[in-house]
PDB file of C-alpha atoms in Angstrom:
ATOM      1  CA  UNK A  49     -37.563  -2.667  18.655  1.00 60.00           C
ATOM      2  CA  UNK A  50     -33.976  -1.301  17.131  1.00 71.00           C
ATOM      3  CA  UNK A  51     -32.911   0.130  20.715  1.00 73.00           C
ATOM      4  CA  UNK A  52     -30.366  -2.919  20.744  1.00 73.00           C
ATOM      5  CA  UNK A  53     -28.023  -0.944  18.244  1.00 73.00           C
ATOM      6  CA  UNK A  54     -27.225   1.150  21.468  1.00 77.00           C
ATOM      7  CA  UNK A  55     -26.312  -2.159  23.227  1.00 80.00           C
ATOM      8  CA  UNK A  56     -21.982  -2.013  23.657  1.00 81.00           C
ATOM      9  CA  UNK A  57     -21.783  -5.114  20.872  1.00 83.00           C
ATOM     10  CA  UNK A  58     -23.981  -3.052  18.920  1.00 83.00           C
ATOM     11  CA  UNK A  59     -21.780   0.002  19.154  1.00 85.00           C
ATOM     12  CA  UNK A  60     -18.818  -2.354  18.868  1.00 87.00           C
ATOM     13  CA  UNK A  61     -20.359  -3.633  15.518  1.00 86.00           C
ATOM     14  CA  UNK A  62     -21.320  -0.265  14.104  1.00 86.00           C
ATOM     15  CA  UNK A  63     -18.042   1.189  14.711  1.00 90.00           C
ATOM     16  CA  UNK A  64     -16.589  -1.790  12.877  1.00 91.00           C
ATOM     17  CA  UNK A  65     -18.872  -0.707   9.410  1.00 90.00           C
ATOM     18  CA  UNK A  66     -18.332   2.754   9.859  1.00 90.00           C
ATOM     19  CA  UNK A  67     -14.717   2.459   9.637  1.00 93.00           C
ATOM     20  CA  UNK A  68     -14.544  -0.712   7.205  1.00 92.00           C
ATOM     21  CA  UNK A  69     -16.465   1.143   4.424  1.00 92.00           C
ATOM     22  CA  UNK A  70     -14.544   4.085   3.655  1.00 92.00           C
ATOM     23  CA  UNK A  71     -11.168   2.135   4.358  1.00 94.00           C
ATOM     24  CA  UNK A  72     -12.304  -0.483   1.250  1.00 93.00           C
ATOM     25  CA  UNK A  73     -13.746   2.392  -0.783  1.00 92.00           C
ATOM     26  CA  UNK A  74     -10.259   4.656  -0.018  1.00 93.00           C
ATOM     27  CA  UNK A  75      -8.369   1.279  -1.235  1.00 92.00           C
ATOM     28  CA  UNK A  76     -10.478   0.602  -4.247  1.00 90.00           C
ATOM     29  CA  UNK A  77     -10.229   4.016  -5.502  1.00 91.00           C
ATOM     30  CA  UNK A  78      -6.387   4.335  -5.118  1.00 91.00           C
ATOM     31  CA  UNK A  79      -6.382   1.316  -6.900  1.00 89.00           C
ATOM     32  CA  UNK A  80      -8.462   2.546  -9.740  1.00 87.00           C
ATOM     33  CA  UNK A  81      -5.672   5.166  -9.811  1.00 86.00           C
ATOM     34  CA  UNK A  82      -3.114   3.367 -10.389  1.00 83.00           C
ATOM     35  CA  UNK A  83      -4.530   1.892 -13.491  1.00 83.00           C
ATOM     36  CA  UNK A  84      -5.492   5.040 -14.888  1.00 80.00           C
ATOM     37  CA  UNK A  85      -1.994   6.579 -13.872  1.00 78.00           C
ATOM     38  CA  UNK A  86      -0.595   3.373 -16.172  1.00 74.00           C
ATOM     39  CA  UNK A  87      -3.457   3.731 -18.986  1.00 74.00           C
ATOM     40  CA  UNK A  88      -2.233   7.567 -19.076  1.00 72.00           C
ATOM     41  CA  UNK A  89       1.533   6.866 -19.116  1.00 69.00           C
ATOM     42  CA  UNK A  90       0.895   4.351 -21.685  1.00 63.00           C
ATOM     43  CA  UNK A  91      -0.914   6.554 -24.297  1.00 67.00           C
ATOM     44  CA  UNK A  92       1.806   9.269 -23.255  1.00 64.00           C
ATOM     45  CA  UNK A  93       4.366   6.540 -24.253  1.00 58.00           C
ATOM     46  CA  UNK A  94       2.651   5.265 -27.355  1.00 60.00           C
ATOM     47  CA  UNK A  95       2.616   9.159 -28.763  1.00 55.00           C
ATOM     48  CA  UNK A  96       5.840   9.841 -28.261  1.00 53.00           C
ATOM     49  CA  UNK A  97       7.269   6.467 -30.228  1.00 53.00           C
ATOM     50  CA  UNK A  98       5.110   7.629 -32.898  1.00 59.00           C
ATOM     51  CA  UNK A  99       6.473   9.715 -35.448  1.00 56.00           C
ATOM     52  CA  UNK A 100       3.033  11.051 -36.177  1.00 58.00           C
ATOM     53  CA  UNK A 101       2.769  12.632 -32.888  1.00 61.00           C
ATOM     54  CA  UNK A 102       6.298  13.524 -31.720  1.00 66.00           C
ATOM     55  CA  UNK A 103       7.552  16.922 -31.064  1.00 76.00           C
ATOM     56  CA  UNK A 104      10.556  18.314 -32.910  1.00 87.00           C
ATOM     57  CA  UNK A 105      14.312  16.689 -32.282  1.00 88.00           C
ATOM     58  CA  UNK A 106      15.814  18.497 -29.257  1.00 92.00           C
ATOM     59  CA  UNK A 107      19.490  18.664 -28.586  1.00 93.00           C
ATOM     60  CA  UNK A 108      20.315  15.781 -26.747  1.00 93.00           C
ATOM     61  CA  UNK A 109      21.320  17.045 -23.294  1.00 91.00           C
ATOM     62  CA  UNK A 110      18.381  18.736 -23.001  1.00 92.00           C
ATOM     63  CA  UNK A 111      16.488  15.462 -22.203  1.00 92.00           C
ATOM     64  CA  UNK A 112      19.139  14.061 -20.207  1.00 91.00           C
ATOM     65  CA  UNK A 113      18.720  11.989 -17.924  1.00 91.00           C
ATOM     66  CA  UNK A 114      16.074   9.524 -19.519  1.00 88.00           C
ATOM     67  CA  UNK A 115      12.748   8.950 -17.631  1.00 85.00           C
ATOM     68  CA  UNK A 116       9.330   8.380 -18.610  1.00 79.00           C
ATOM     69  CA  UNK A 117       8.678  11.776 -19.965  1.00 80.00           C
ATOM     70  CA  UNK A 118      11.642  12.220 -22.254  1.00 86.00           C
ATOM     71  CA  UNK A 119      11.861   8.250 -23.710  1.00 84.00           C
ATOM     72  CA  UNK A 120      11.033   8.079 -27.128  1.00 83.00           C
ATOM     73  CA  UNK A 121      11.511  11.736 -27.868  1.00 87.00           C
ATOM     74  CA  UNK A 122      13.671  12.602 -31.178  1.00 90.00           C
ATOM     75  CA  UNK A 123      17.305  14.064 -29.938  1.00 93.00           C
ATOM     76  CA  UNK A 124      19.681  15.475 -32.158  1.00 94.00           C
ATOM     77  CA  UNK A 125      23.937  15.296 -31.028  1.00 94.00           C
ATOM     78  CA  UNK A 126      26.905  15.704 -33.265  1.00 95.00           C
ATOM     79  CA  UNK A 127      30.108  13.670 -33.020  1.00 95.00           C
ATOM     80  CA  UNK A 128      32.471  11.291 -34.430  1.00 95.00           C
ATOM     81  CA  UNK A 129      31.675   7.746 -34.899  1.00 96.00           C
ATOM     82  CA  UNK A 130      34.281   4.935 -33.748  1.00 93.00           C
ATOM     83  CA  UNK A 131      33.713   2.033 -31.717  1.00 93.00           C
ATOM     84  CA  UNK A 132      31.441  -0.031 -33.563  1.00 94.00           C
ATOM     85  CA  UNK A 133      29.653  -3.613 -31.868  1.00 95.00           C
ATOM     86  CA  UNK A 134      26.687  -5.653 -33.091  1.00 95.00           C
ATOM     87  CA  UNK A 135      23.951  -6.763 -30.588  1.00 94.00           C
ATOM     88  CA  UNK A 136      22.388 -10.334 -31.528  1.00 94.00           C
ATOM     89  CA  UNK A 137      19.487 -11.991 -31.468  1.00 91.00           C
ATOM     90  CA  UNK A 138      16.973  -9.256 -31.910  1.00 92.00           C
ATOM     91  CA  UNK A 139      13.706  -9.536 -33.212  1.00 91.00           C
ATOM     92  CA  UNK A 140      12.017  -7.078 -35.923  1.00 91.00           C
ATOM     93  CA  UNK A 141       9.141  -7.849 -38.311  1.00 89.00           C
ATOM     94  CA  UNK A 142       8.658 -11.332 -36.614  1.00 90.00           C
ATOM     95  CA  UNK A 143      12.283 -12.247 -38.078  1.00 94.00           C
ATOM     96  CA  UNK A 144      15.896 -12.496 -36.171  1.00 94.00           C
ATOM     97  CA  UNK A 145      18.898 -10.674 -37.022  1.00 95.00           C
ATOM     98  CA  UNK A 146      20.904  -8.561 -34.807  1.00 96.00           C
ATOM     99  CA  UNK A 147      21.851  -4.555 -34.557  1.00 96.00           C
ATOM    100  CA  UNK A 148      24.320  -2.381 -35.877  1.00 96.00           C
ATOM    101  CA  UNK A 149      25.446  -0.344 -32.702  1.00 96.00           C
ATOM    102  CA  UNK A 150      28.139   2.463 -33.264  1.00 96.00           C
ATOM    103  CA  UNK A 151      29.418   4.542 -30.497  1.00 96.00           C
ATOM    104  CA  UNK A 152      29.266   8.492 -31.435  1.00 96.00           C
ATOM    105  CA  UNK A 153      31.860  10.656 -29.503  1.00 94.00           C
ATOM    106  CA  UNK A 154      30.329  14.154 -28.876  1.00 93.00           C
ATOM    107  CA  UNK A 155      32.094  17.324 -28.467  1.00 86.00           C
ATOM    108  CA  UNK A 156      31.348  16.585 -24.432  1.00 87.00           C
ATOM    109  CA  UNK A 157      33.923  13.945 -24.669  1.00 87.00           C
ATOM    110  CA  UNK A 158      31.447  11.099 -24.088  1.00 93.00           C
ATOM    111  CA  UNK A 159      30.557   8.302 -26.272  1.00 94.00           C
ATOM    112  CA  UNK A 160      26.689   7.774 -27.132  1.00 95.00           C
ATOM    113  CA  UNK A 161      25.567   4.389 -27.935  1.00 95.00           C
ATOM    114  CA  UNK A 162      23.857   4.802 -31.888  1.00 96.00           C
ATOM    115  CA  UNK A 163      21.959   1.767 -33.073  1.00 96.00           C
ATOM    116  CA  UNK A 164      22.291   2.470 -36.707  1.00 96.00           C
ATOM    117  CA  UNK A 165      20.299  -0.199 -38.183  1.00 95.00           C
ATOM    118  CA  UNK A 166      18.910  -3.719 -38.107  1.00 96.00           C
ATOM    119  CA  UNK A 167      20.036  -6.807 -40.506  1.00 96.00           C
ATOM    120  CA  UNK A 168      18.360 -10.224 -40.243  1.00 95.00           C
ATOM    121  CA  UNK A 169      20.577 -13.331 -39.817  1.00 94.00           C
ATOM    122  CA  UNK A 170      23.215 -14.083 -37.291  1.00 94.00           C
ATOM    123  CA  UNK A 171      25.578 -11.315 -36.177  1.00 93.00           C
ATOM    124  CA  UNK A 172      28.412 -11.196 -38.495  1.00 93.00           C
ATOM    125  CA  UNK A 173      30.770  -8.169 -38.462  1.00 93.00           C
ATOM    126  CA  UNK A 174      31.681  -8.278 -42.207  1.00 93.00           C
ATOM    127  CA  UNK A 175      28.045  -7.725 -43.130  1.00 93.00           C
ATOM    128  CA  UNK A 176      28.004  -4.840 -40.987  1.00 94.00           C
ATOM    129  CA  UNK A 177      28.185  -1.810 -42.880  1.00 93.00           C
ATOM    130  CA  UNK A 178      31.154   0.493 -41.639  1.00 93.00           C
ATOM    131  CA  UNK A 179      30.158   4.228 -39.868  1.00 93.00           C
ATOM    132  CA  UNK A 180      30.374   7.524 -41.980  1.00 92.00           C
ATOM    133  CA  UNK A 181      33.626   8.784 -41.771  1.00 92.00           C
ATOM    134  CA  UNK A 182      34.194  12.785 -40.176  1.00 93.00           C
ATOM    135  CA  UNK A 183      32.007  14.695 -37.917  1.00 94.00           C
ATOM    136  CA  UNK A 184      27.954  13.619 -38.496  1.00 95.00           C
ATOM    137  CA  UNK A 185      24.896  14.781 -36.769  1.00 94.00           C
ATOM    138  CA  UNK A 186      22.528  12.533 -36.351  1.00 94.00           C
ATOM    139  CA  UNK A 187      18.731  12.573 -34.998  1.00 93.00           C
ATOM    140  CA  UNK A 188      16.969   9.739 -33.702  1.00 92.00           C
ATOM    141  CA  UNK A 189      14.987   7.853 -30.809  1.00 91.00           C
ATOM    142  CA  UNK A 190      16.026   8.934 -27.160  1.00 92.00           C
ATOM    143  CA  UNK A 191      16.253   5.515 -25.059  1.00 92.00           C
ATOM    144  CA  UNK A 192      17.091   4.321 -22.160  1.00 90.00           C
ATOM    145  CA  UNK A 193      19.610   1.860 -21.060  1.00 90.00           C
ATOM    146  CA  UNK A 194      18.202  -1.664 -21.439  1.00 88.00           C
ATOM    147  CA  UNK A 195      17.927  -4.225 -18.472  1.00 82.00           C
ATOM    148  CA  UNK A 196      18.350  -8.147 -19.546  1.00 75.00           C
ATOM    149  CA  UNK A 197      15.290 -10.076 -19.315  1.00 68.00           C
ATOM    150  CA  UNK A 198      13.057  -6.972 -19.393  1.00 67.00           C
ATOM    151  CA  UNK A 199      11.547  -5.449 -22.088  1.00 58.00           C
ATOM    152  CA  UNK A 200      12.149  -8.330 -24.831  1.00 60.00           C
ATOM    153  CA  UNK A 201      15.993  -7.715 -24.225  1.00 72.00           C
ATOM    154  CA  UNK A 202      17.435 -11.490 -23.398  1.00 72.00           C
ATOM    155  CA  UNK A 203      20.027 -12.774 -21.143  1.00 68.00           C
ATOM    156  CA  UNK A 204      22.950 -14.231 -22.377  1.00 70.00           C
ATOM    157  CA  UNK A 205      26.167 -14.205 -21.478  1.00 68.00           C
ATOM    158  CA  UNK A 206      29.555 -15.952 -22.885  1.00 77.00           C
ATOM    159  CA  UNK A 207      29.313 -13.699 -26.479  1.00 86.00           C
ATOM    160  CA  UNK A 208      32.028 -13.228 -28.808  1.00 89.00           C
ATOM    161  CA  UNK A 209      34.326 -10.111 -28.977  1.00 88.00           C
ATOM    162  CA  UNK A 210      33.085  -7.070 -30.422  1.00 90.00           C
ATOM    163  CA  UNK A 211      29.173  -8.574 -29.557  1.00 92.00           C
ATOM    164  CA  UNK A 212      26.913  -7.440 -26.193  1.00 92.00           C
ATOM    165  CA  UNK A 213      23.431  -8.652 -24.998  1.00 89.00           C
ATOM    166  CA  UNK A 214      22.625  -5.206 -23.837  1.00 90.00           C
ATOM    167  CA  UNK A 215      22.939  -1.683 -24.997  1.00 92.00           C
ATOM    168  CA  UNK A 216      23.559   0.077 -21.901  1.00 90.00           C
ATOM    169  CA  UNK A 217      26.534   1.976 -19.876  1.00 89.00           C
ATOM    170  CA  UNK A 218      26.997  -1.231 -17.301  1.00 87.00           C
ATOM    171  CA  UNK A 219      26.981  -3.754 -20.435  1.00 87.00           C
ATOM    172  CA  UNK A 220      29.492  -1.431 -22.391  1.00 90.00           C
ATOM    173  CA  UNK A 221      32.017  -0.061 -19.684  1.00 87.00           C
ATOM    174  CA  UNK A 222      33.912  -3.140 -20.060  1.00 84.00           C
ATOM    175  CA  UNK A 223      34.132  -2.930 -23.532  1.00 86.00           C
ATOM    176  CA  UNK A 224      34.670   0.247 -24.618  1.00 87.00           C
ATOM    177  CA  UNK A 225      37.582   2.466 -23.075  1.00 85.00           C
ATOM    178  CA  UNK A 226      34.995   6.072 -23.510  1.00 84.00           C
ATOM    179  CA  UNK A 227      33.003   7.600 -20.871  1.00 91.00           C
ATOM    180  CA  UNK A 228      29.496   6.413 -21.782  1.00 93.00           C
ATOM    181  CA  UNK A 229      25.981   8.193 -21.414  1.00 94.00           C
ATOM    182  CA  UNK A 230      23.821   6.680 -19.583  1.00 92.00           C
ATOM    183  CA  UNK A 231      21.261   6.380 -22.904  1.00 94.00           C
ATOM    184  CA  UNK A 232      21.300   5.420 -26.683  1.00 95.00           C
ATOM    185  CA  UNK A 233      19.460   6.211 -29.768  1.00 95.00           C
ATOM    186  CA  UNK A 234      17.894   4.646 -32.555  1.00 94.00           C
ATOM    187  CA  UNK A 235      17.877   6.293 -35.868  1.00 94.00           C
ATOM    188  CA  UNK A 236      14.999   7.780 -37.514  1.00 86.00           C
ATOM    189  CA  UNK A 237      16.359   6.378 -40.846  1.00 88.00           C
ATOM    190  CA  UNK A 238      18.427   3.178 -40.884  1.00 88.00           C
ATOM    191  CA  UNK A 239      21.580   3.759 -41.914  1.00 89.00           C
ATOM    192  CA  UNK A 240      23.941   2.119 -45.485  1.00 86.00           C
ATOM    193  CA  UNK A 241      20.611   0.293 -46.367  1.00 86.00           C
ATOM    194  CA  UNK A 242      19.585  -1.320 -43.099  1.00 94.00           C
ATOM    195  CA  UNK A 243      16.251  -1.444 -41.434  1.00 94.00           C
ATOM    196  CA  UNK A 244      15.446   1.347 -38.516  1.00 93.00           C
ATOM    197  CA  UNK A 245      14.927  -0.217 -35.345  1.00 92.00           C
ATOM    198  CA  UNK A 246      11.340   1.536 -33.939  1.00 88.00           C
ATOM    199  CA  UNK A 247      12.047   2.927 -30.491  1.00 84.00           C
ATOM    200  CA  UNK A 248      10.359   1.078 -27.646  1.00 81.00           C
ATOM    201  CA  UNK A 249       7.623   2.270 -24.622  1.00 70.00           C
ATOM    202  CA  UNK A 250       9.560   2.692 -21.453  1.00 67.00           C
ATOM    203  CA  UNK A 251       9.041   0.158 -18.855  1.00 62.00           C
ATOM    204  CA  UNK A 252       6.256   0.324 -16.729  1.00 57.00           C
ATOM    205  CA  UNK A 253       4.358   2.526 -18.872  1.00 52.00           C
ATOM    206  CA  UNK A 254       2.711  -0.780 -21.019  1.00 55.00           C
ATOM    207  CA  UNK A 255      -0.630  -2.434 -19.799  1.00 54.00           C
ATOM    208  CA  UNK A 256       1.244  -5.156 -18.319  1.00 59.00           C
ATOM    209  CA  UNK A 257       0.081  -7.886 -15.452  1.00 65.00           C
ATOM    210  CA  UNK A 258       0.649  -5.206 -12.831  1.00 72.00           C
ATOM    211  CA  UNK A 259      -2.108  -2.702 -14.549  1.00 73.00           C
ATOM    212  CA  UNK A 260      -4.699  -5.347 -14.608  1.00 77.00           C
ATOM    213  CA  UNK A 261      -3.744  -6.497 -11.219  1.00 83.00           C
ATOM    214  CA  UNK A 262      -4.592  -3.347 -10.204  1.00 83.00           C
ATOM    215  CA  UNK A 263      -7.685  -3.032 -11.647  1.00 85.00           C
ATOM    216  CA  UNK A 264      -8.575  -6.537 -10.289  1.00 88.00           C
ATOM    217  CA  UNK A 265      -7.718  -5.070  -6.489  1.00 88.00           C
ATOM    218  CA  UNK A 266     -10.278  -2.482  -7.667  1.00 90.00           C
ATOM    219  CA  UNK A 267     -13.062  -4.479  -7.957  1.00 90.00           C
ATOM    220  CA  UNK A 268     -12.183  -6.833  -4.875  1.00 92.00           C
ATOM    221  CA  UNK A 269     -12.323  -3.509  -2.355  1.00 92.00           C
ATOM    222  CA  UNK A 270     -15.326  -2.539  -3.485  1.00 92.00           C
ATOM    223  CA  UNK A 271     -16.763  -5.869  -3.545  1.00 93.00           C
ATOM    224  CA  UNK A 272     -15.498  -6.237   0.484  1.00 93.00           C
ATOM    225  CA  UNK A 273     -17.392  -2.909   1.267  1.00 92.00           C
ATOM    226  CA  UNK A 274     -20.740  -4.028  -0.346  1.00 92.00           C
ATOM    227  CA  UNK A 275     -20.004  -7.726   2.048  1.00 93.00           C
ATOM    228  CA  UNK A 276     -19.652  -5.311   4.914  1.00 91.00           C
ATOM    229  CA  UNK A 277     -22.773  -3.431   4.415  1.00 92.00           C
ATOM    230  CA  UNK A 278     -24.733  -7.038   3.601  1.00 93.00           C
ATOM    231  CA  UNK A 279     -23.326  -8.722   6.763  1.00 91.00           C
ATOM    232  CA  UNK A 280     -24.470  -5.679   8.692  1.00 89.00           C
ATOM    233  CA  UNK A 281     -27.918  -5.409   7.831  1.00 89.00           C
ATOM    234  CA  UNK A 282     -27.884  -9.541   7.687  1.00 89.00           C
ATOM    235  CA  UNK A 283     -27.127  -9.323  11.258  1.00 87.00           C
ATOM    236  CA  UNK A 284     -29.449  -6.381  12.250  1.00 86.00           C
ATOM    237  CA  UNK A 285     -32.410  -8.393  10.405  1.00 86.00           C
ATOM    238  CA  UNK A 286     -31.775 -11.283  12.445  1.00 86.00           C
ATOM    239  CA  UNK A 287     -31.798  -9.881  15.706  1.00 83.00           C
ATOM    240  CA  UNK A 288     -35.107  -8.260  14.935  1.00 82.00           C
ATOM    241  CA  UNK A 289     -36.135 -11.441  14.196  1.00 80.00           C
ATOM    242  CA  UNK A 290     -35.095 -12.764  17.770  1.00 81.00           C
ATOM    243  CA  UNK A 291     -36.660 -10.661  19.478  1.00 77.00           C
ATOM    244  CA  UNK A 292     -39.988 -10.795  17.788  1.00 79.00           C
ATOM    245  CA  UNK A 293     -39.586 -14.455  18.412  1.00 75.00           C
ATOM    246  CA  UNK A 294     -38.936 -13.565  22.116  1.00 76.00           C
ATOM    247  CA  UNK A 295     -41.849 -11.343  22.305  1.00 74.00           C
ATOM    248  CA  UNK A 296     -44.580 -13.225  20.916  1.00 76.00           C
ATOM    249  CA  UNK A 297     -43.297 -16.640  23.512  1.00 75.00           C
ATOM    250  CA  UNK A 298     -41.633 -18.908  20.579  1.00 76.00           C
ATOM    251  CA  UNK A 299     -38.954 -20.396  21.883  1.00 57.00           C
ATOM    252  CA  UNK A 300     -35.829 -21.564  19.773  1.00 60.00           C
ATOM    253  CA  UNK A 301     -35.430 -25.124  18.734  1.00 58.00           C
ATOM    254  CA  UNK A 302     -33.420 -26.195  20.617  1.00 51.00           C
ATOM    255  CA  UNK A 303     -35.175 -25.504  23.969  1.00 48.00           C
ATOM    256  CA  UNK A 304     -38.272 -27.356  22.590  1.00 47.00           C
ATOM    257  CA  UNK A 305     -36.395 -30.358  21.714  1.00 48.00           C
ATOM    258  CA  UNK A 306     -35.037 -30.176  25.141  1.00 46.00           C
ATOM    259  CA  UNK A 307     -38.224 -29.879  26.535  1.00 47.00           C
ATOM    260  CA  UNK A 308     -39.597 -32.946  24.919  1.00 46.00           C
ATOM    261  CA  UNK A 309     -37.174 -34.786  25.623  1.00 45.00           C
ATOM    262  CA  UNK A 310     -37.574 -34.662  29.375  1.00 44.00           C
ATOM    263  CA  UNK A 311     -41.173 -34.793  29.184  1.00 46.00           C
ATOM    264  CA  UNK A 312     -40.547 -38.373  27.437  1.00 46.00           C
ATOM    265  CA  UNK A 313     -38.200 -39.434  30.124  1.00 45.00           C
ATOM    266  CA  UNK A 314     -41.109 -38.596  32.774  1.00 44.00           C
ATOM    267  CA  UNK A 315     -43.806 -40.604  30.359  1.00 46.00           C
ATOM    268  CA  UNK A 316     -41.794 -43.249  30.346  1.00 44.00           C
ATOM    269  CA  UNK A 317     -40.940 -43.466  34.185  1.00 46.00           C
ATOM    270  CA  UNK A 318     -45.004 -43.273  35.334  1.00 46.00           C
ATOM    271  CA  UNK A 319     -45.808 -46.691  33.851  1.00 48.00           C
ATOM    272  CA  UNK A 320     -42.799 -48.098  36.099  1.00 47.00           C
ATOM    273  CA  UNK A 321     -44.184 -46.156  39.269  1.00 49.00           C
ATOM    274  CA  UNK A 322     -47.103 -47.898  38.991  1.00 52.00           C
ATOM    275  CA  UNK A 323     -45.958 -51.183  38.411  1.00 50.00           C
ATOM    276  CA  UNK A 324     -44.408 -50.717  41.570  1.00 49.00           C
ATOM    277  CA  UNK A 325     -47.298 -49.507  43.697  1.00 52.00           C
ATOM    278  CA  UNK A 326     -49.502 -52.572  42.446  1.00 52.00           C
ATOM    279  CA  UNK A 327     -46.439 -54.634  43.847  1.00 51.00           C
ATOM    280  CA  UNK A 328     -46.497 -53.169  47.092  1.00 49.00           C
ATOM    281  CA  UNK A 329     -49.795 -53.840  47.427  1.00 50.00           C
ATOM    282  CA  UNK A 330     -49.568 -57.257  46.389  1.00 51.00           C
ATOM    283  CA  UNK A 331     -46.643 -58.015  48.918  1.00 49.00           C
ATOM    284  CA  UNK A 332     -48.929 -56.198  52.025  1.00 47.00           C
ATOM    285  CA  UNK A 333     -52.117 -58.912  51.700  1.00 51.00           C
ATOM    286  CA  UNK A 334     -52.542 -61.480  53.819  1.00 51.00           C
ATOM    287  CA  UNK A 335     -51.070 -64.835  52.832  1.00 48.00           C
ATOM    288  CA  UNK A 336     -54.051 -67.745  52.402  1.00 46.00           C
TER     289      UNK A 336
END
C-alpha cells in the first residue's frame, strides 16, 4: 500500500520534508534565543540603572569604553569644572526643562561632560547655577554618547550659543576646544538644588518593537514546521485513497462524466439511424 513512498516523486517530497522541518525548527529556536538575549539585556540594564542593585563606584578609566556592560555603572572621576552648556527640551517627570551640562577637565587632560542636574522651563543660562570651583571629585552614572532621534533625544538644530541638542563628543567637538571623552555621566544627586537626571538603559536593551518581532518570528517558524508535517500527511492520505479507489475499480468523476457524455451522443444517434433505414426501405418499394 505504501510502496509509492519509494518512487522518485515521493523521494523528492520526503527529502524536502526532512530538510524543511529541521530548518524551520532551527530558525524558530534562533529567533527565540534573540528574544531571550534582549530580555536578559533589558534585565541587566535595568539592574545597572537601579541604585539599589548597582555595584560600588569605580574609576572612570576602568569602565571605558562604554558598552552594554558598563553603561549605567557608577563612575568616579576627579578634575576641575570648565565650560558650561545647556541641553534644552528634556523631559523629566512629565515636565519639559533643560539639563545643565558642565565639562569636567580631568588630570588626563581630557574633558568629561557632566550633567549636574535638571531645571524646568525654557533653557536660560541665567538660571543655571555656577559649577563649584577648585578640584572636585564627582560620582555619577556612566552613559554612552547620545544619538539624536533615539532614546528620546530630540533632533533639533539652530540652537543659540551655549546650547547643544545631544550629549556626545560629535556634538560638542565644535563647541568646546577640549579633547572629549566619548561618554558622559549624570550625578547621583542634583548639584546646587537642581533635580538629578536618572540614568537610562543603553540602546537595543529594552523591550522594543525588535524584541517582539523576534518573538513573532519564532511563532511563524514553528507554524511553518507544523504546516509542512500537516501537508505531508495530507498528501500521503490522498495518495492512499487514490490507490484504494483504483483497486476497487472506482473511476474518477471526470472519466465517468466523459463516458456518460459519449453514451448520450450514441443514444441520440440511434433514432436517426432507424429513420434513415426506414426512408431507404420506402424508396425501394415499387410505385403503384
